[in-house]
PDB file of C-alpha atoms in Angstrom:
ATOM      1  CA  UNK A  12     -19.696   5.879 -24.606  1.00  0.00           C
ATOM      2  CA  UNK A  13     -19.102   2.609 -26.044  1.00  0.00           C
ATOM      3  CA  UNK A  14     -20.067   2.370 -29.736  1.00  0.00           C
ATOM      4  CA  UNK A  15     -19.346  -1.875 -30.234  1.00  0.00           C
ATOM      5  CA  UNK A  16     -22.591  -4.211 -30.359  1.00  0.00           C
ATOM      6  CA  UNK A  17     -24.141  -4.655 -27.639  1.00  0.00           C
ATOM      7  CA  UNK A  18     -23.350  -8.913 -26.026  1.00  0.00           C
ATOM      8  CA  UNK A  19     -19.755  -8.830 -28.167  1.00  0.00           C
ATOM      9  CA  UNK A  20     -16.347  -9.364 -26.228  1.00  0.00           C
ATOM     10  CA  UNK A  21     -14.837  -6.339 -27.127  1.00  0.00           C
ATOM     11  CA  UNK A  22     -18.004  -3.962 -26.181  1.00  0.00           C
ATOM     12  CA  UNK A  23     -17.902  -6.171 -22.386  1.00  0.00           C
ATOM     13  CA  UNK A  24     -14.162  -4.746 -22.243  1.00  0.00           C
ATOM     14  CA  UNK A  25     -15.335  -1.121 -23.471  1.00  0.00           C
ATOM     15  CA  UNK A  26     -18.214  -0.886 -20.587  1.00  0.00           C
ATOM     16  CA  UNK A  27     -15.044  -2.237 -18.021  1.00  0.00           C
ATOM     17  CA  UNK A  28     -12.777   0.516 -19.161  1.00  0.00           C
ATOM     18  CA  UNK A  29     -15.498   3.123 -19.013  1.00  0.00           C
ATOM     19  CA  UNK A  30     -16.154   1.916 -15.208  1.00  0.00           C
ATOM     20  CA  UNK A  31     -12.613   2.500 -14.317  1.00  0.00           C
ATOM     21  CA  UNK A  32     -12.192   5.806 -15.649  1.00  0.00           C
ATOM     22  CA  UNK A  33     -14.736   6.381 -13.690  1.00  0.00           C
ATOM     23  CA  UNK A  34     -13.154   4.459 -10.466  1.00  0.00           C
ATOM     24  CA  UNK A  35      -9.992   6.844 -10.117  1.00  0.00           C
ATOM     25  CA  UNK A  36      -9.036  10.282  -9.735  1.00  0.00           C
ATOM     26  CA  UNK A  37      -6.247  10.744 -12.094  1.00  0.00           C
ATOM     27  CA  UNK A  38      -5.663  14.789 -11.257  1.00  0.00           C
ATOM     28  CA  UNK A  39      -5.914  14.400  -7.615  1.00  0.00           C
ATOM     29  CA  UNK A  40      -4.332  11.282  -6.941  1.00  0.00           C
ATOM     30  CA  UNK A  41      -1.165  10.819  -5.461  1.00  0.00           C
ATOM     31  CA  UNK A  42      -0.418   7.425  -7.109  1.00  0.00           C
ATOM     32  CA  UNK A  43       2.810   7.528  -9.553  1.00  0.00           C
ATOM     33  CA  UNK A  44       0.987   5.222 -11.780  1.00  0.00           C
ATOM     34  CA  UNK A  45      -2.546   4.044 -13.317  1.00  0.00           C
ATOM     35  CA  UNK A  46      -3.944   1.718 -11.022  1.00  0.00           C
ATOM     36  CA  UNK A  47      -5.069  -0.561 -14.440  1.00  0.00           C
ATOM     37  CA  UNK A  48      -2.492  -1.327 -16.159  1.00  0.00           C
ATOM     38  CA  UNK A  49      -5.088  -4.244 -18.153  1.00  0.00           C
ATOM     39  CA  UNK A  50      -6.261  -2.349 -21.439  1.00  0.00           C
ATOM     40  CA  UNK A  51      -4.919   0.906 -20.052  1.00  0.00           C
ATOM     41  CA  UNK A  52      -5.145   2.498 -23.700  1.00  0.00           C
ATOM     42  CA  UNK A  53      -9.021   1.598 -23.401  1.00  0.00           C
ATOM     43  CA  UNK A  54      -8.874   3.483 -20.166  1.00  0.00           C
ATOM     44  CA  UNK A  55      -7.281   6.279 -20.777  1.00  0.00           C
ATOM     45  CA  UNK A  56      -9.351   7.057 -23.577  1.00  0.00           C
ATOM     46  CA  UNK A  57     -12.486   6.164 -21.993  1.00  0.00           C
ATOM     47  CA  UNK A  58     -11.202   8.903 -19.102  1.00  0.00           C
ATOM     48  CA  UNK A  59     -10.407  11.470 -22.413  1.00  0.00           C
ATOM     49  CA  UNK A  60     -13.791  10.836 -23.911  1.00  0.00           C
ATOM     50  CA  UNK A  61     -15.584  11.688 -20.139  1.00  0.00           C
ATOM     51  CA  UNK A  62     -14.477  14.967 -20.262  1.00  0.00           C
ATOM     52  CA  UNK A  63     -15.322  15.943 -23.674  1.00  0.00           C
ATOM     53  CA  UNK A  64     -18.707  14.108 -24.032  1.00  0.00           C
ATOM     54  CA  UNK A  65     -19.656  14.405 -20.454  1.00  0.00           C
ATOM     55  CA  UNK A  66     -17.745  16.287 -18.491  1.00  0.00           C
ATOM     56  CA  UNK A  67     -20.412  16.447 -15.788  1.00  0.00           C
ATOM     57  CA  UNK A  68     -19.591  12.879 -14.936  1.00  0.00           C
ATOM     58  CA  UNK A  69     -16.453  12.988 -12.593  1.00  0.00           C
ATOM     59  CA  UNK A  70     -14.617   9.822 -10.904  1.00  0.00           C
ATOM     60  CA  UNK A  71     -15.836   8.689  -7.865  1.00  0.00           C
ATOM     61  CA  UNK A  72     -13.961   9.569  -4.403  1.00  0.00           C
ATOM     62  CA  UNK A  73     -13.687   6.443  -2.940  1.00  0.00           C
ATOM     63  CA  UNK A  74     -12.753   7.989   0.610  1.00  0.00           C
ATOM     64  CA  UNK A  75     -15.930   9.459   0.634  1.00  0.00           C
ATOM     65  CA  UNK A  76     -18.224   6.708   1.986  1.00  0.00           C
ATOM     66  CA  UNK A  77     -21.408   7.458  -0.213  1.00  0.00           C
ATOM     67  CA  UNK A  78     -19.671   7.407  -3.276  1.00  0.00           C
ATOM     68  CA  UNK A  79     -17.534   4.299  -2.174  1.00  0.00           C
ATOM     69  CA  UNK A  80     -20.809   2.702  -1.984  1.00  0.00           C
ATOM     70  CA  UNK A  81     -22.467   4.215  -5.142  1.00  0.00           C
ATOM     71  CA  UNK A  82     -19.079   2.702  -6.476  1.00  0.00           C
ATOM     72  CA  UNK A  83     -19.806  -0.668  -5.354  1.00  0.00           C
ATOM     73  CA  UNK A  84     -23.460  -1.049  -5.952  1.00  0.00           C
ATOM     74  CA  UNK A  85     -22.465   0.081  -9.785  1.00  0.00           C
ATOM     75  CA  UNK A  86     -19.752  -2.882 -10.074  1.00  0.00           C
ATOM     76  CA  UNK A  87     -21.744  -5.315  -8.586  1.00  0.00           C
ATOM     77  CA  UNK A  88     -24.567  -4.186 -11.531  1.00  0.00           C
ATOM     78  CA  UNK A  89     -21.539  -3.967 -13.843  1.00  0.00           C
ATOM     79  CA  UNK A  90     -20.626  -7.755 -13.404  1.00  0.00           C
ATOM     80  CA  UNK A  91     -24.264  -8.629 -13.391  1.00  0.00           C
ATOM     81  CA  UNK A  92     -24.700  -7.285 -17.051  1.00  0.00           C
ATOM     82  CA  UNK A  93     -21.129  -8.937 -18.042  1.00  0.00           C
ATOM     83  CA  UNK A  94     -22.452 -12.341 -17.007  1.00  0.00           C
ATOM     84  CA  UNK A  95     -25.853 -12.250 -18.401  1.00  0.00           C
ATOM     85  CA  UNK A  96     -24.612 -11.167 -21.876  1.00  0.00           C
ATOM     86  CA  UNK A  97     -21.563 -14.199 -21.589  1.00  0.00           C
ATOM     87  CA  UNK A  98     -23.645 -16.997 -21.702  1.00  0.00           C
ATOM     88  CA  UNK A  99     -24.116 -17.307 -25.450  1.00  0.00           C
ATOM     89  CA  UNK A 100     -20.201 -16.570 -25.895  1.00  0.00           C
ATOM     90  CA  UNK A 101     -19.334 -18.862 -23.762  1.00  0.00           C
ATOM     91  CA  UNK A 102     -21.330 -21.637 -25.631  1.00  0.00           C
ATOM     92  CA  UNK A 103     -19.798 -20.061 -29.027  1.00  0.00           C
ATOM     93  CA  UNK A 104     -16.527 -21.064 -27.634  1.00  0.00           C
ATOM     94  CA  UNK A 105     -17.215 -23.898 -26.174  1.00  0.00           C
ATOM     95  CA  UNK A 106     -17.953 -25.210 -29.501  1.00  0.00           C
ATOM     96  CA  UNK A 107     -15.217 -23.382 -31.876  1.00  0.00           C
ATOM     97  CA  UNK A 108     -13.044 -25.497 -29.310  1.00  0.00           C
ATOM     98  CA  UNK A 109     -14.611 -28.400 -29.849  1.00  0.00           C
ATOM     99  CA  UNK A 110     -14.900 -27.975 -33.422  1.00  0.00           C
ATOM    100  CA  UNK A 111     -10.623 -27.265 -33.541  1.00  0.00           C
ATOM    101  CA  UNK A 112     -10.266 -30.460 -31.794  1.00  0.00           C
ATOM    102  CA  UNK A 113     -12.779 -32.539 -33.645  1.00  0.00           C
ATOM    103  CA  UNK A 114     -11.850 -31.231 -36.996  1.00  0.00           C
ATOM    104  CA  UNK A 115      -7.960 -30.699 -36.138  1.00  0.00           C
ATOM    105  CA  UNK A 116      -7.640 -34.785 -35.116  1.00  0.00           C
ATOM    106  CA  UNK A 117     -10.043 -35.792 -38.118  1.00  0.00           C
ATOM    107  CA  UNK A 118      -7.713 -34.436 -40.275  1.00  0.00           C
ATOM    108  CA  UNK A 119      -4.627 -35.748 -38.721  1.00  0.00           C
ATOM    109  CA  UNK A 120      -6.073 -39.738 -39.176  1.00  0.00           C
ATOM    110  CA  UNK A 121      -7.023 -38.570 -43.231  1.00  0.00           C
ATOM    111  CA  UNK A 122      -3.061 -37.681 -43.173  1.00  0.00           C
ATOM    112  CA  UNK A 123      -1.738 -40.764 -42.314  1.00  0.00           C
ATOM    113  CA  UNK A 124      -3.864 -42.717 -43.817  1.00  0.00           C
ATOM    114  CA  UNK A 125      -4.936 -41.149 -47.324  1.00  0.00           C
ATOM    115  CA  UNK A 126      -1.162 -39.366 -48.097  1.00  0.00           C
ATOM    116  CA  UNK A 127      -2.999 -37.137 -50.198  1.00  0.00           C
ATOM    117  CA  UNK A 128      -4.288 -33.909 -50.357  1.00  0.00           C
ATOM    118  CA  UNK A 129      -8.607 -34.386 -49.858  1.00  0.00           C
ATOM    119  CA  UNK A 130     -11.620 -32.437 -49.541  1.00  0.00           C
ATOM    120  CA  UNK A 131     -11.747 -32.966 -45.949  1.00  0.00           C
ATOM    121  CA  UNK A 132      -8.084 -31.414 -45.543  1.00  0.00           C
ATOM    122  CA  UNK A 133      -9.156 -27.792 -47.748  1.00  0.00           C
ATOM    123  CA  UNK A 134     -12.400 -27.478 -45.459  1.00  0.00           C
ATOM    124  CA  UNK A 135     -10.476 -28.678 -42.572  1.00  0.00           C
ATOM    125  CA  UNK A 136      -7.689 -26.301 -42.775  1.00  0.00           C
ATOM    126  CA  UNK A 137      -9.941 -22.736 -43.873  1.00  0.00           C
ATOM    127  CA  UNK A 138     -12.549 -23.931 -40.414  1.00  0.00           C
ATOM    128  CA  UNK A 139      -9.750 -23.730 -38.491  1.00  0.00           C
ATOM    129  CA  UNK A 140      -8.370 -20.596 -39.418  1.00  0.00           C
ATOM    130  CA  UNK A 141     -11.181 -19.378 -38.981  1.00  0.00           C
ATOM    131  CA  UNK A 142     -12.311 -20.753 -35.629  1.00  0.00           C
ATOM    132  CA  UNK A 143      -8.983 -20.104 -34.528  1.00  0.00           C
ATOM    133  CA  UNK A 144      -9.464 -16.506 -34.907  1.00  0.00           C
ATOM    134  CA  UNK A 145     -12.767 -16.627 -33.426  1.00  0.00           C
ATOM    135  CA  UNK A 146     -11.376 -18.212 -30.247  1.00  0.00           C
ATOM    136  CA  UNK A 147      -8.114 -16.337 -29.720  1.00  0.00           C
ATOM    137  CA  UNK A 148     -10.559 -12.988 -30.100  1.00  0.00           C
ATOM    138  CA  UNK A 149     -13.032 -13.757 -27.351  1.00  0.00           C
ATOM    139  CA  UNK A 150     -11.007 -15.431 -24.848  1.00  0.00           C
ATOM    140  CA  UNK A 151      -8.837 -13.112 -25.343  1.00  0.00           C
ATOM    141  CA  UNK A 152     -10.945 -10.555 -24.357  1.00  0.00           C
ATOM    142  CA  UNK A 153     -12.453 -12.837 -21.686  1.00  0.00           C
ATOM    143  CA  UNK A 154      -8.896 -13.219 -19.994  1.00  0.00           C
ATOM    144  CA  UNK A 155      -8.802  -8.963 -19.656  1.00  0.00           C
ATOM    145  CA  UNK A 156     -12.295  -8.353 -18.439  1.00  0.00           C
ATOM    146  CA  UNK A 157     -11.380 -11.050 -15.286  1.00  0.00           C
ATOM    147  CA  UNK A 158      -7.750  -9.288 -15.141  1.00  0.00           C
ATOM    148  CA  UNK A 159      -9.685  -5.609 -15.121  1.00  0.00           C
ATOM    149  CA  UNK A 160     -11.983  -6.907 -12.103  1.00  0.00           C
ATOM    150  CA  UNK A 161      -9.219  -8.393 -10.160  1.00  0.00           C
ATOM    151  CA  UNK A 162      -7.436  -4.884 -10.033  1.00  0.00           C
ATOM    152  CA  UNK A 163     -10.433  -3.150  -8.532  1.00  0.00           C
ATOM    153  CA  UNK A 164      -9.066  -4.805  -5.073  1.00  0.00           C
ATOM    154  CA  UNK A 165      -5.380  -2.735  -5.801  1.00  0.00           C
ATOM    155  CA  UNK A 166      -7.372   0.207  -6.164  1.00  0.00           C
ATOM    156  CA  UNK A 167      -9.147  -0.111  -2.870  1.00  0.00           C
ATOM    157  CA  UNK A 168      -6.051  -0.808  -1.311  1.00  0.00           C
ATOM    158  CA  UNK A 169      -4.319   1.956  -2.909  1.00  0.00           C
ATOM    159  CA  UNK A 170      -7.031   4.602  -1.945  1.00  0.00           C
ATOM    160  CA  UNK A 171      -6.576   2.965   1.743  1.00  0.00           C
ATOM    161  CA  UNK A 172      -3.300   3.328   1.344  1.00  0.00           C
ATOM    162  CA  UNK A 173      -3.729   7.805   0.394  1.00  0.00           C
ATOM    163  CA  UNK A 174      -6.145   7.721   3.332  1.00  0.00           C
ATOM    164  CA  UNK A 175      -3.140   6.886   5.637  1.00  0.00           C
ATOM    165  CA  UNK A 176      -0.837   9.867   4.382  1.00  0.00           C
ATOM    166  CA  UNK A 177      -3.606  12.698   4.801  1.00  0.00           C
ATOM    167  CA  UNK A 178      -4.529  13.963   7.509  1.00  0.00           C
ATOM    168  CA  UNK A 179      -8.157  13.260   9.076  1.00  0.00           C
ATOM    169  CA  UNK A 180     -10.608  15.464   9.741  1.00  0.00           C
ATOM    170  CA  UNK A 181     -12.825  12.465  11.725  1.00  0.00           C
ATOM    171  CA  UNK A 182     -10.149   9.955  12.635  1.00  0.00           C
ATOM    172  CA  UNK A 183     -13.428   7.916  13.535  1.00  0.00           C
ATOM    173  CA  UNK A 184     -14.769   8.218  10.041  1.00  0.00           C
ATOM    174  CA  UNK A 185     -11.549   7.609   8.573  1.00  0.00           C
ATOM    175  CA  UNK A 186     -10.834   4.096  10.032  1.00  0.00           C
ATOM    176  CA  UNK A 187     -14.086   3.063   9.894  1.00  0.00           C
ATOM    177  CA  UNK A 188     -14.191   3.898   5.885  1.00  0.00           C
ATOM    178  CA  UNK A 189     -10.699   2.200   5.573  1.00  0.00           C
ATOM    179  CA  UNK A 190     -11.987  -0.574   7.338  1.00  0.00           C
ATOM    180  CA  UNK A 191     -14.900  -0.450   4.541  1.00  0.00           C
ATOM    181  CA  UNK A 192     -12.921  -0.173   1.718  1.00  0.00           C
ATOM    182  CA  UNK A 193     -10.922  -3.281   3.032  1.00  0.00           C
ATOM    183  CA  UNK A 194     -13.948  -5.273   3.256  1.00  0.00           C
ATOM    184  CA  UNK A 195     -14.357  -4.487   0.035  1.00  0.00           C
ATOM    185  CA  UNK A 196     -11.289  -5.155  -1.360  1.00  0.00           C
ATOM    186  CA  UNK A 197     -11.391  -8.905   0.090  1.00  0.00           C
ATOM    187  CA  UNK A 198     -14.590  -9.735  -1.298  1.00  0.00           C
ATOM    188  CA  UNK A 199     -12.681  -8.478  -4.767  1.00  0.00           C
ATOM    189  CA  UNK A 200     -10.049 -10.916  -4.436  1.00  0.00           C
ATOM    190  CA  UNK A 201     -12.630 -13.937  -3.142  1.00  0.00           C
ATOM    191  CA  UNK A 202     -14.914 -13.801  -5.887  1.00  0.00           C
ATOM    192  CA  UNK A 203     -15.019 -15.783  -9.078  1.00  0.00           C
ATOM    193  CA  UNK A 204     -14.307 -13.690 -12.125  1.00  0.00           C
ATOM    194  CA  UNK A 205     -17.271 -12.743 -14.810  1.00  0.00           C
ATOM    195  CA  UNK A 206     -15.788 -14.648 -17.056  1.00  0.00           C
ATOM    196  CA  UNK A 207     -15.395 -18.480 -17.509  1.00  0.00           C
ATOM    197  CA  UNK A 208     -15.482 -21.552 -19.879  1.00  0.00           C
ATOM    198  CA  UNK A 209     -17.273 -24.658 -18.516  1.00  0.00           C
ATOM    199  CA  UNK A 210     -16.785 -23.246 -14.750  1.00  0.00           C
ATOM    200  CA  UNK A 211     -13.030 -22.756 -15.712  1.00  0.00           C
ATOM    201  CA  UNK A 212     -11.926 -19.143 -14.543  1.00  0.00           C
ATOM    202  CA  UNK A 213     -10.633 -17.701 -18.018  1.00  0.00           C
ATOM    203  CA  UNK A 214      -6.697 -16.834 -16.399  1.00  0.00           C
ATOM    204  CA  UNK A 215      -3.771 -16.205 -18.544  1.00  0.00           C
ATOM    205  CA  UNK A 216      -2.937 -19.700 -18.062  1.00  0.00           C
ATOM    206  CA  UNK A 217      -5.827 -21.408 -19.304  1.00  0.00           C
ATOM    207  CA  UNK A 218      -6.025 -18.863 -22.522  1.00  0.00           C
ATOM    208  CA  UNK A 219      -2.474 -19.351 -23.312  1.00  0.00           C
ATOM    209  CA  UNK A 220      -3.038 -23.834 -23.001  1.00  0.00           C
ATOM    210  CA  UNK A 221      -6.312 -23.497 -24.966  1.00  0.00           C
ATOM    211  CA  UNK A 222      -4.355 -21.156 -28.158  1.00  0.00           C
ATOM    212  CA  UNK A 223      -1.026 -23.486 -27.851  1.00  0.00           C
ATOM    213  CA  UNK A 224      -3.636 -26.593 -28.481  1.00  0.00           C
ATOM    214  CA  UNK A 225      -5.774 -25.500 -30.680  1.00  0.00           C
ATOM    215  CA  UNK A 226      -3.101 -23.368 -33.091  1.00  0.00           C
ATOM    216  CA  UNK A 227      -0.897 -26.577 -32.810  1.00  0.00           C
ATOM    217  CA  UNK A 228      -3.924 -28.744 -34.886  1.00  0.00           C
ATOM    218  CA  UNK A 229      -4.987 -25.430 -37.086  1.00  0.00           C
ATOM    219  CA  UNK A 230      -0.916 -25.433 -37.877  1.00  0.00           C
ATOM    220  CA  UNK A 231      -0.871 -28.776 -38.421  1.00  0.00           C
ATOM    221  CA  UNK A 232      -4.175 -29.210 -40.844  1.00  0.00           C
ATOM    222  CA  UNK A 233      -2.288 -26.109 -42.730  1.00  0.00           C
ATOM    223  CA  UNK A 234       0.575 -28.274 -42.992  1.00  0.00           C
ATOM    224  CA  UNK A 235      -1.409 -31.027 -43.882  1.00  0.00           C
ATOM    225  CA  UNK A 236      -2.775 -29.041 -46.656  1.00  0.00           C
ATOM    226  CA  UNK A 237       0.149 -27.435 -47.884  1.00  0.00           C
ATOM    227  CA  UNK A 238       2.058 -30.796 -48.159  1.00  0.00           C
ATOM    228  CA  UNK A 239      -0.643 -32.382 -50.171  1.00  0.00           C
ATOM    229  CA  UNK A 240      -0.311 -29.613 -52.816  1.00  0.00           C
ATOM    230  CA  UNK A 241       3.490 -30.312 -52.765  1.00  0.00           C
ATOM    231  CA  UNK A 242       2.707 -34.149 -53.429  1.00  0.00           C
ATOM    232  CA  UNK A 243       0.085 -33.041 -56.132  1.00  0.00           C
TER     233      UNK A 243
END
């Protein structure tokens, strides 16, 4: 269902979306609203694309304790896969960041001390477009795929929440799978997202600091540039 490459950001983000059209019941459901509101165009189309490619494949009932388990054991194998194939990304960024900085600074002491448009300041300014680009794109996608596993816990707590409304037919059953779906849902919010950069959780926070840094020294090598061809 996802047709990206294989290891890339953006195919990590298509398996995730795929996972939670799979993770709730959109027809019987008597939530107002998506439970994943991260890439919820991904989702929705991932849910579209179930039904006309496979519509034998139908969302798990997470009330039902053998599929809220099948349900688990797939996002634990889910995450697996998502950190085995981040590794080498991680390392790509790791040095396109470095690279900015390195590159971005070098540039800035050639400013101030040349005056004049160089070599160093054409190179400097295309690498860090292009690096730029690079880096915005994957930890961009990095920052969703650790927002799309954090929601799995509202989920859980919103299917606990259904379970409460309807009547049971085994109020032993019932508790004892809303107790299990709790469990669940606080080992969701306790562990570490699948994605991070040098044991840095990739957050919202830490993606916006890293683009305000390094677009602030791709700007400024731009500037650089552009000035020098003023001067010229």
């Amino acid at each position: 269902l996802t047709e990206r490459p294989r290891g890339s950001p953006s195919h990590k983000c298509a398996q995730l979306a795929v996972f939670q059209a799979l993770s709730w019941q959109e027809e019987t459901s008597r939530d107002l609203y998506d439970p994943f509101s991260t890439r919820n165009d991904a989702v929705v189309r991932a849910r579209l694309r179930l039904r006309e490619e496979s519509p034998e494949l139908q969302p798990l009932r997470l009330e039902q304790a053998e599929e809220a388990q099948i349900w688990w054991k797939l996002r634990e194998l889910l995450l697996v896969d998502l950190k085995a194939e981040g590794v080498m990304m991680e390392m790509l960024v790791l040095m396109s960041i470095a690279l900015v900085l390195l590159t971005g600074s070098f540039s800035l002491v050639v400013a101030f001390k040349v005056e004049k448009i160089t070599s160093i300041s054409i190179v400097t300014a295309m690498v860090n477009v292009v690096l730029l680009r690079f880096t915005y794109y994957a930890l961009s996608n990095a920052r969703d795929i650790n927002l799309m596993s954090k929601e799995h816990a509202l989920l859980l707590h919103g299917v606990v929440a259904q379970m409460a409304t309807k009547p049971p037919r085994s109020l032993e059953n019932q508790l004892r799978q809303e107790r299990f779906l709790l469990q669940l849902a606080t080992l969701v919010e306790k562990q570490h997202p699948p994605e991070s950069v040098m044991s840095f959780d990739v957050t919202p926070e830490l993606f916006s600091s890293i683009i305000v840094v390094t677009g602030a020294l791709t700007a400024t090598a731009i500037w650089n540039l552009g000035s020098g061809f003023v001067k010229l």
